[in-house]
Coordinates of C-alpha atoms and ligand atoms in Angstrom, one line a residue:
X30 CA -1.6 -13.0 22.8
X31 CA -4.3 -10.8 21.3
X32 CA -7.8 -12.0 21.4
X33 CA -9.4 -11.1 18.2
X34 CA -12.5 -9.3 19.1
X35 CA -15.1 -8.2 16.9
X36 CA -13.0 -4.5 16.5
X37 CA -9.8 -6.6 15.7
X38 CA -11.6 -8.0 12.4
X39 CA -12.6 -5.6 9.8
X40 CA -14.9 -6.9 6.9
X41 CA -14.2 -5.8 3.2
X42 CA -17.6 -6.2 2.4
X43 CA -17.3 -6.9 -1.5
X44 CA -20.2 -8.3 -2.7
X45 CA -18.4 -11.4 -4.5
X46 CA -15.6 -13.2 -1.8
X47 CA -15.6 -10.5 1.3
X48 CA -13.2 -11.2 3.4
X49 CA -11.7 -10.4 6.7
X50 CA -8.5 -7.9 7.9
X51 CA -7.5 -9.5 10.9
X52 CA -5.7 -7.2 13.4
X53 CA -3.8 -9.2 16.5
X54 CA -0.7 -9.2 17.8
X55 CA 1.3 -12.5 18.2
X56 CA -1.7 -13.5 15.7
X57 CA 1.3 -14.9 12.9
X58 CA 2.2 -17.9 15.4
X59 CA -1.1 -18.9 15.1
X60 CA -1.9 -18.6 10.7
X61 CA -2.5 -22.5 10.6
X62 CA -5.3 -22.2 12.7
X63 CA -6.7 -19.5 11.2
X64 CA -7.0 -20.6 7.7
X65 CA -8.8 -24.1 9.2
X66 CA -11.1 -21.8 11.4
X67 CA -11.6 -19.2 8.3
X68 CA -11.7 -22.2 5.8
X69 CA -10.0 -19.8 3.3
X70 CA -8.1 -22.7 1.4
X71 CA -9.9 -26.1 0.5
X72 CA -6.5 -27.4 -0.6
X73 CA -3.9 -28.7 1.7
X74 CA -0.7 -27.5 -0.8
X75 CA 1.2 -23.4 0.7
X76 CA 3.7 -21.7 -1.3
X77 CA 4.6 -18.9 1.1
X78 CA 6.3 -15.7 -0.3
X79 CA 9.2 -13.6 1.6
X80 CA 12.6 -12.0 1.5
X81 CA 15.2 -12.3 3.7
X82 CA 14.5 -9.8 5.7
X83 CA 11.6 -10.8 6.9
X84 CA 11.6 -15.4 6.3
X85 CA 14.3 -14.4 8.6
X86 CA 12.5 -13.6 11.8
X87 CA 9.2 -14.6 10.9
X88 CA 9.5 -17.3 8.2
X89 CA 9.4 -20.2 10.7
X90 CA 6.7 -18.8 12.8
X91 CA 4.8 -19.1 9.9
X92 CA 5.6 -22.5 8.1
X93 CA 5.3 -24.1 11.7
X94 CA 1.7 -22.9 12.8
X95 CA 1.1 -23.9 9.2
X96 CA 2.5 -27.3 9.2
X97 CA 1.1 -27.9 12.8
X98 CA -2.3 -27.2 11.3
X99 CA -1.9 -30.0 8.4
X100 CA -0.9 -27.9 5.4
X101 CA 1.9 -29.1 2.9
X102 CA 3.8 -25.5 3.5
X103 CA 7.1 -24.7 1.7
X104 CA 8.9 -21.1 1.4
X105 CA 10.2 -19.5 -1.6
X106 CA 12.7 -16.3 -0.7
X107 CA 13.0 -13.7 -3.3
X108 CA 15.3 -10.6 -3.4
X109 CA 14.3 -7.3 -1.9
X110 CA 13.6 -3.9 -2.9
X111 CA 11.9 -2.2 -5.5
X112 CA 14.1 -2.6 -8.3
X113 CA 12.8 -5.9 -7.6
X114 CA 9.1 -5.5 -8.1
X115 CA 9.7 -6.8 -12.0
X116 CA 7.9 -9.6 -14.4
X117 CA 11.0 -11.6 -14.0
X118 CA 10.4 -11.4 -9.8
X119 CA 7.1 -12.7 -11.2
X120 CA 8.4 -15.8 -12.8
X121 CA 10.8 -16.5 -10.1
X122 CA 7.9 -17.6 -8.1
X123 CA 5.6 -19.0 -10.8
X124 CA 8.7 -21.6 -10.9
X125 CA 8.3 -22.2 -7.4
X126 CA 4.3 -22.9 -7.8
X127 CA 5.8 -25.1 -10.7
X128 CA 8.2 -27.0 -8.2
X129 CA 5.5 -27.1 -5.3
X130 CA 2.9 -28.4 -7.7
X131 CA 0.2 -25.9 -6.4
X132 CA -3.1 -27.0 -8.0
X133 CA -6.1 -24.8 -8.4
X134 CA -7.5 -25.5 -5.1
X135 CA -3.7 -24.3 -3.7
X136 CA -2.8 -21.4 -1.6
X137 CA 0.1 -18.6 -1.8
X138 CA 0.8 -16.3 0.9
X139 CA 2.3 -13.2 1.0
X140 CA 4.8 -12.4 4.0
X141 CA 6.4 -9.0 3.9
X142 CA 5.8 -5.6 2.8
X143 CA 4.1 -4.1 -0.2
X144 CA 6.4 -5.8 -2.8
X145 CA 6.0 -9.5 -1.8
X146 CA 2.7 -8.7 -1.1
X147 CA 1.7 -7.1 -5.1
X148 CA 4.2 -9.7 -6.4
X149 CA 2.7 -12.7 -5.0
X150 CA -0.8 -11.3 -5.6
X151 CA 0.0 -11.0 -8.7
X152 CA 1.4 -14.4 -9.3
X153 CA -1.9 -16.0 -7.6
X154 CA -3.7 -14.0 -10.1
X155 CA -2.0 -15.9 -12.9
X156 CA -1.1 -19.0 -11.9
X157 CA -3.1 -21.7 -13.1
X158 CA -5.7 -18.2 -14.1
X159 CA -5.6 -17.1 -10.3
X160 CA -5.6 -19.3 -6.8
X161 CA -6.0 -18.0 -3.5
X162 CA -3.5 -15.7 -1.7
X163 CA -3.8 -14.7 1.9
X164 CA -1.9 -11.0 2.7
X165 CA 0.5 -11.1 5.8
X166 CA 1.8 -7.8 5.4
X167 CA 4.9 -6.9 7.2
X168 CA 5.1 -3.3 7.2
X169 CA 3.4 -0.2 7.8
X170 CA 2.9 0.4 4.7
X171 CA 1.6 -2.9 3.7
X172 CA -0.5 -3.1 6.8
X173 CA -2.7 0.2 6.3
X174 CA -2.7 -0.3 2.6
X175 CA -0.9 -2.2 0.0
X176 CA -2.3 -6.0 1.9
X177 CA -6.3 -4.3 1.2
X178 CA -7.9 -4.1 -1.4
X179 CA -6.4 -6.3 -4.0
X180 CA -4.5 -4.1 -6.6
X181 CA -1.5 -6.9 -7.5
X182 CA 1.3 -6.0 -10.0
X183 CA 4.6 -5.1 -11.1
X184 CA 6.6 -1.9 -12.4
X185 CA 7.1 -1.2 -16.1
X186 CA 10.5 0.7 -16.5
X187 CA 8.6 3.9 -17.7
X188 CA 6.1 3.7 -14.8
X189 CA 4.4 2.2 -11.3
X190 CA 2.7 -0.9 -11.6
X191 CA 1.9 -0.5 -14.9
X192 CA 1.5 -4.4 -15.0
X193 CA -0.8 -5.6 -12.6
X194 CA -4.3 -7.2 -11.9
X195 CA -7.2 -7.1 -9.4
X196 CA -7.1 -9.9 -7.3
X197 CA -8.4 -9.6 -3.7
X198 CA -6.9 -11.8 -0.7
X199 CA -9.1 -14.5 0.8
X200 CA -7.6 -13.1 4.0
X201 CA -5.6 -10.2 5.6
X202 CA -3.5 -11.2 8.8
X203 CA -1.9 -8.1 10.6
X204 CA 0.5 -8.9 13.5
X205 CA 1.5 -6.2 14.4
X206 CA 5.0 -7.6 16.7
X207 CA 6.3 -7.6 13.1
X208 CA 7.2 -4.4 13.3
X209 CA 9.5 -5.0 16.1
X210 CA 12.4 -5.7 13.3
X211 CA 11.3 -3.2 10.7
X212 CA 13.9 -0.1 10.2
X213 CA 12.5 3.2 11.3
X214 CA 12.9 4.8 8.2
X215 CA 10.4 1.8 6.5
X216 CA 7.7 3.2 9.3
X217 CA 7.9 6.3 8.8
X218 CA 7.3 5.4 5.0
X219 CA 4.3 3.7 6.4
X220 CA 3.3 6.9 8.0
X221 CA 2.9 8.7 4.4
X222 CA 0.0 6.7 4.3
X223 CA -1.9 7.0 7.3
X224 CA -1.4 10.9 7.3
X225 CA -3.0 10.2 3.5
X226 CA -6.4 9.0 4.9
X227 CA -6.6 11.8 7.3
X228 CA -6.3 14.3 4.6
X229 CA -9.0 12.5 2.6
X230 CA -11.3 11.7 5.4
X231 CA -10.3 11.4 9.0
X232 CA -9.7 14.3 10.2
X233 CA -9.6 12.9 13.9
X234 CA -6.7 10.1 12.5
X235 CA -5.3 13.8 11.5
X236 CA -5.6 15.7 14.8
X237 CA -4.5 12.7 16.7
X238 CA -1.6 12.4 14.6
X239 CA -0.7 15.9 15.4
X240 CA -0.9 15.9 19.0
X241 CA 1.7 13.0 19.2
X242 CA 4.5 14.2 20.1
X243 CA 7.0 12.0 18.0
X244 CA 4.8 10.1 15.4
X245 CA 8.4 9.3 13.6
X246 CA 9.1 5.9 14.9
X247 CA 6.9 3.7 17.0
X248 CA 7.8 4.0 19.9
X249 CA 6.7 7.6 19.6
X250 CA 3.7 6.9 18.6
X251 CA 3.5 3.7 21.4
X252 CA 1.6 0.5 21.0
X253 CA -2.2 2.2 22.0
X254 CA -1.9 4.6 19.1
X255 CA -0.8 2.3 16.9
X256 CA -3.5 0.2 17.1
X257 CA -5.7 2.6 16.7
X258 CA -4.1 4.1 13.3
X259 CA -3.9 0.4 12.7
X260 CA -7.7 -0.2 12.9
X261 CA -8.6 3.3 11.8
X262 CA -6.2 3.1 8.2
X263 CA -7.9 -0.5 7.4
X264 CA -11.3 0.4 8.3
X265 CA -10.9 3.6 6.0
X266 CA -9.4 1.2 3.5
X267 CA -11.8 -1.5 3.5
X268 CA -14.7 1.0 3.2
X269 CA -13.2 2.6 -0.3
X270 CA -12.9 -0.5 -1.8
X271 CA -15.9 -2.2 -1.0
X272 CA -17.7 0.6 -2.2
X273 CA -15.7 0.7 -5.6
X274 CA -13.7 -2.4 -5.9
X275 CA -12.5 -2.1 -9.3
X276 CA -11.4 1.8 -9.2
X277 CA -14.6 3.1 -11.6
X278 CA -14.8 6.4 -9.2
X279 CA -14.4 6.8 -5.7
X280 CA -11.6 4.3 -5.3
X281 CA -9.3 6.8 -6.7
X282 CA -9.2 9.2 -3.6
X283 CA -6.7 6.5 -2.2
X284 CA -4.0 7.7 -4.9
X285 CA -3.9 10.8 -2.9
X286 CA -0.5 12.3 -3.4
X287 CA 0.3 9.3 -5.8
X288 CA 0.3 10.8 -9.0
X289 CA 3.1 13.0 -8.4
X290 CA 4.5 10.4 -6.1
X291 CA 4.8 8.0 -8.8
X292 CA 6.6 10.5 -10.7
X293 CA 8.7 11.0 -8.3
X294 CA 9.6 7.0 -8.0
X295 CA 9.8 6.6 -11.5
X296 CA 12.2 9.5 -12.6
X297 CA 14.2 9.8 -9.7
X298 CA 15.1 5.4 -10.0
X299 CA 13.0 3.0 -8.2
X300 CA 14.3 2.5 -4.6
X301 CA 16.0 6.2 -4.5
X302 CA 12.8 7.0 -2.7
X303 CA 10.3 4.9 -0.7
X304 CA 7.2 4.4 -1.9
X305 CA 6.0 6.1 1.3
X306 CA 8.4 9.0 0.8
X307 CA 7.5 9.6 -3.0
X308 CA 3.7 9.8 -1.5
X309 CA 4.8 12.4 0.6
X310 CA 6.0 14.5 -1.4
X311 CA 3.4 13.8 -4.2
X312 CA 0.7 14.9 -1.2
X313 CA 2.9 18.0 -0.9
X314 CA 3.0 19.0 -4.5
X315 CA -0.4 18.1 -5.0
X316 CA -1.3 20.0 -2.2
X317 CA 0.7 23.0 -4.0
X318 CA -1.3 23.0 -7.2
X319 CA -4.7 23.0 -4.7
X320 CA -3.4 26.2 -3.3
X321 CA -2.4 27.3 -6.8
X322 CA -6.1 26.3 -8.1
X323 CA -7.5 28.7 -5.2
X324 CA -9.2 25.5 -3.5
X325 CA -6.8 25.0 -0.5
X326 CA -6.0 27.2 1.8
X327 CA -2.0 28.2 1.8
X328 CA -3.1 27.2 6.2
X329 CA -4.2 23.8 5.4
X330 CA -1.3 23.3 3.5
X331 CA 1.2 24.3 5.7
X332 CA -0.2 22.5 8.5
X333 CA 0.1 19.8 6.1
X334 CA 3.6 19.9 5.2
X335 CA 4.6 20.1 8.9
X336 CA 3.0 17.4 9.7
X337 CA 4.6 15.2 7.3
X338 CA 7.4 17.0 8.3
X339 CA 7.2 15.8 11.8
X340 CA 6.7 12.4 10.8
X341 CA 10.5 12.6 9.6
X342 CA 9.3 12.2 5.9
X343 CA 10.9 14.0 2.7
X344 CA 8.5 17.3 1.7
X345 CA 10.9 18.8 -1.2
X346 CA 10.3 18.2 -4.9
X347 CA 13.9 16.9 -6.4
X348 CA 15.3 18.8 -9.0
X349 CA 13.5 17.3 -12.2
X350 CA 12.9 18.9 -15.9
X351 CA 9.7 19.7 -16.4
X352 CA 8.8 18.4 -19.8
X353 CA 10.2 15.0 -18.6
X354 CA 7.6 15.1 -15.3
X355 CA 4.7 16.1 -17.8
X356 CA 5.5 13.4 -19.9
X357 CA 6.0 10.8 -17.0
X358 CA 2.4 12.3 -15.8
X359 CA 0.8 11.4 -19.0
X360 CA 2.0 7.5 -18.5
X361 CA 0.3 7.6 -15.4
X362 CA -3.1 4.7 -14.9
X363 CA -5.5 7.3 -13.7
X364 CA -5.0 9.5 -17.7
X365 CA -8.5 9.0 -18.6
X366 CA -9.1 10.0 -22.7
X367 CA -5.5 11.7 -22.6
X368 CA -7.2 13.9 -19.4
X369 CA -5.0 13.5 -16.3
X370 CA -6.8 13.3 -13.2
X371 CA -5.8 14.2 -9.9
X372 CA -6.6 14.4 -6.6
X373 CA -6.7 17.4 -4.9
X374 CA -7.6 18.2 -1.4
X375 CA -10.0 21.0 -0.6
X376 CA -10.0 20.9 3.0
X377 CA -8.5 18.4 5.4
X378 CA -10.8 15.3 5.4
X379 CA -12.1 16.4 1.7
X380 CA -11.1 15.5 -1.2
X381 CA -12.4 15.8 -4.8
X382 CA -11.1 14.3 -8.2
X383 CA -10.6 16.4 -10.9
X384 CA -9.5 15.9 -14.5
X385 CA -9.1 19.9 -15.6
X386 CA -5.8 20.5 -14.4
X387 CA -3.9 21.8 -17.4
X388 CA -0.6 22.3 -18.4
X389 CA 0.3 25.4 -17.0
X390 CA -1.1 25.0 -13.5
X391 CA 1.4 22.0 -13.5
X392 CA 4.4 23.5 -14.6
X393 CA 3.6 26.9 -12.3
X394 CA 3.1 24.3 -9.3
X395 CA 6.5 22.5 -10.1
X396 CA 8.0 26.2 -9.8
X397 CA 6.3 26.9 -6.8
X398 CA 7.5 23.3 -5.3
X399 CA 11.6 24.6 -6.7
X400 CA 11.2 28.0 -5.3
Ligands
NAD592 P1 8.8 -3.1 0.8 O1 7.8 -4.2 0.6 O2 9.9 -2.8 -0.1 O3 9.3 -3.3 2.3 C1 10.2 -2.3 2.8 C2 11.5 -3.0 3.3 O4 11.3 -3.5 4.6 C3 12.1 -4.2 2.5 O5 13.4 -4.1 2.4 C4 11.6 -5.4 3.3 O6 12.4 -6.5 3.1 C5 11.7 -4.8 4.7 N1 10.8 -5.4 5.7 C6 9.5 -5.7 5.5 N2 8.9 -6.1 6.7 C7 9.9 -6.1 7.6 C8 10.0 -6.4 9.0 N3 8.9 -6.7 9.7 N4 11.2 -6.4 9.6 C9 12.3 -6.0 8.9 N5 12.3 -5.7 7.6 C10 11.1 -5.7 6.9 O7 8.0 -1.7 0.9 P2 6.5 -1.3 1.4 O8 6.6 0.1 1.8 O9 6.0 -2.3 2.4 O10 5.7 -1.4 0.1 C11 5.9 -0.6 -1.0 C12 5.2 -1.2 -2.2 O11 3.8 -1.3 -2.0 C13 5.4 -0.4 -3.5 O12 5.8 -1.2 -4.5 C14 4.0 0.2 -3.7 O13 3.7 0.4 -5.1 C15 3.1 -0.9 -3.1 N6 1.8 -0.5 -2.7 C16 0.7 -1.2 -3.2 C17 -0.5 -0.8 -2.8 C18 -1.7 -1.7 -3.2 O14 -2.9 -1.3 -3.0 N7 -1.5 -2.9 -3.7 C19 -0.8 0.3 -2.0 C20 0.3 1.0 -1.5 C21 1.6 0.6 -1.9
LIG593 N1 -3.4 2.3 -2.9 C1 -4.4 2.7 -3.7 C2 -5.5 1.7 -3.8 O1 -5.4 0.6 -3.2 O2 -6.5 1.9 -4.5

């Protein structure tokens, strides 16, 4: 077991309700405890989220520690996936808060990845006008950046979490033995990410990511390194968002290869690529129409693209019409007065936000990107 030492807990330091990213392995077993010590929830009453994958190894650990600690703890199991990220997942467990009789003073908690974790965020957010959720995330992905920060939502069927609402956890608890059962191709998902905040700030994260030999699966990149991306991801994280909670500026460096990445997920059917993978290739194309704009280097790039390359993720746009991805582009959250804005890179470790991309540099890019 982990002792949690001052490095292991990373403050988002928002200046209403901060709150703690907990970093320890074995640290699930003991989420009872935690929530007493933390005194996150003044109410006794736990509506814990999952799927099957994951109430399946870790859904007892969970309601255990809880119930040991004194908390009325029950589990509600919704489907997995993508397609499942809907308003109707959404009601699924506002029925179970109905059944459980969560008050306002109640608690839901989020165990598993990304789309437990913005489903049941988003159903704290609403229920009853918004109770407390605590974020156990369960992936990769989740851990370095979907659990932080507070974005909660759903998919509309003509884009990504076009439904949604800021609502920050009371806590985030990352165990990271969870990802013992997850499938290889989920971390390297995960890995998307992590390569994301090297490219828009850590440029050592980047380097170190390129000396490992097999960053792929974990046990290339071994349990040392992990933690270390661990800490380094939700650090970067936390720092972004308590600096711009709400996304009025600087917050929207963390879509970093999600614009296109979003098109990606939306045109090509949620769940045909992983979030992780569509963000991949979004960082790739985006990184295209940098070159493209003259303020990348065709080097940077390319060292780029073999690093996510290396990481075992997707790098090739899919065959999509044009006029369809500029209109799916236009749909996107970040259009500001009809202006689309992206992120672009302009050196690894820098990025900049720009809104006066136009039409032609896109569809030139998208040509590039079929060549
Ligand atoms: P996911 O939640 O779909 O999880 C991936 C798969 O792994 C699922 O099948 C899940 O059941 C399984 N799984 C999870 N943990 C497991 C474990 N430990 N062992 C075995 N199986 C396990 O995908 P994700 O990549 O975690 O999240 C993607 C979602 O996160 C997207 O919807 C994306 O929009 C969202 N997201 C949100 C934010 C945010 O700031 N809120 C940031 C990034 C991504
Ligand atoms: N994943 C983008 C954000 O949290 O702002």
């Amino acid at each position: 077991m982990t002792t949690i030492t001052p490095s292991n807990r990373i403050r988002v330091d928002l200046e209403r309700n901060p709150y703690d990213v907990v970093i320890a392995a074995g640290h699930l077993a003991l989420i009872g405890d935690e929530l007493l010590r933390s005194g996150v929830t003044p109410g006794r009453r736990i509506l814990v989220i999952s799927n099957a994958d994951v109430a399946g190894p870790y859904g007892d650990i969970c309601l255990n520690s809880l119930r040991q600690a004194g908390f009325t703890a029950e589990l509600e199991v919704i489907e997995a996936g993508e397609s499942q990220k809907t308003p109707a997942t959404v009601a699924l467990i506002h029925d179970a808060a109905y059944r459980q009789k969560l008050e306002r003073s109640s608690l839901m908690v989020a165990l598993g990845g990304g789309v437990v974790g913005d489903m049941t965020g988003f159903a704290a957010a609403t229920w009853l006008r918004g109770i407390a959720v605590v974020q156990i995330p369960t992936t990769l992905l989740a851990m370095v950046d979907a659990s932080i920060g507070g974005k909660t939502g759903v998919n509309h069927p003509r884009g990504k979490n076009l439904i949604g609402a800021f609502h920050q956890p009371r806590l985030v608890l990352i165990d990271p033995t969870t990802l013992s059962t997850l499938p290889e191709r989920e971390f390297r998902a995960g890995m998307a990410e992590v390569i994301k905040y090297g490219v828009l700030g850590d440029t050592a994260l980047f380097d170190e990511l390129e000396r490992c030999e097999d960053p792929s699966c974990a046990a290339g990149v071994g349990e040392e390194r992990l933690a270390s991306i661990l800490k380094r991801s939700a650090a970067a994280k936390a720092k972004v968002v308590a600096a711009d909670e709400k996304e009025g500026g600087l917050r929207a460096i963390l879509n970093y290869g999600h614009t296109f990445g979003h098109v990606v997920e939306t045109l090509c059917g949620y769940g045909t690529w992983l979030h992780g993978e569509a963000v991949a290739i979004g960082m790739v194309a985006v990184g295209e129409l940098a070159v493209q704009r003259g303020s990348w280097s065709r080097a940077e790039a390319d060292r780029q693209q073999r690093l996510i390359a290396k990481c075992g993720l997707p790098t090739a746009w899919p065959d999509l019409d044009p006029s369809t991805v500029l209109q799916s582009l236009q749909g996107d959250k970040k259009v500001q007065n009809g202006r689309l804005r992206f992120v672009l890179p302009t050196t690894i470790g820098r990025v900049e936000i720009r809104d006066d991309v136009n039409r032609e540099q896109i569809l030139n890019c998208l040509k590039a990107l079929r060549a």
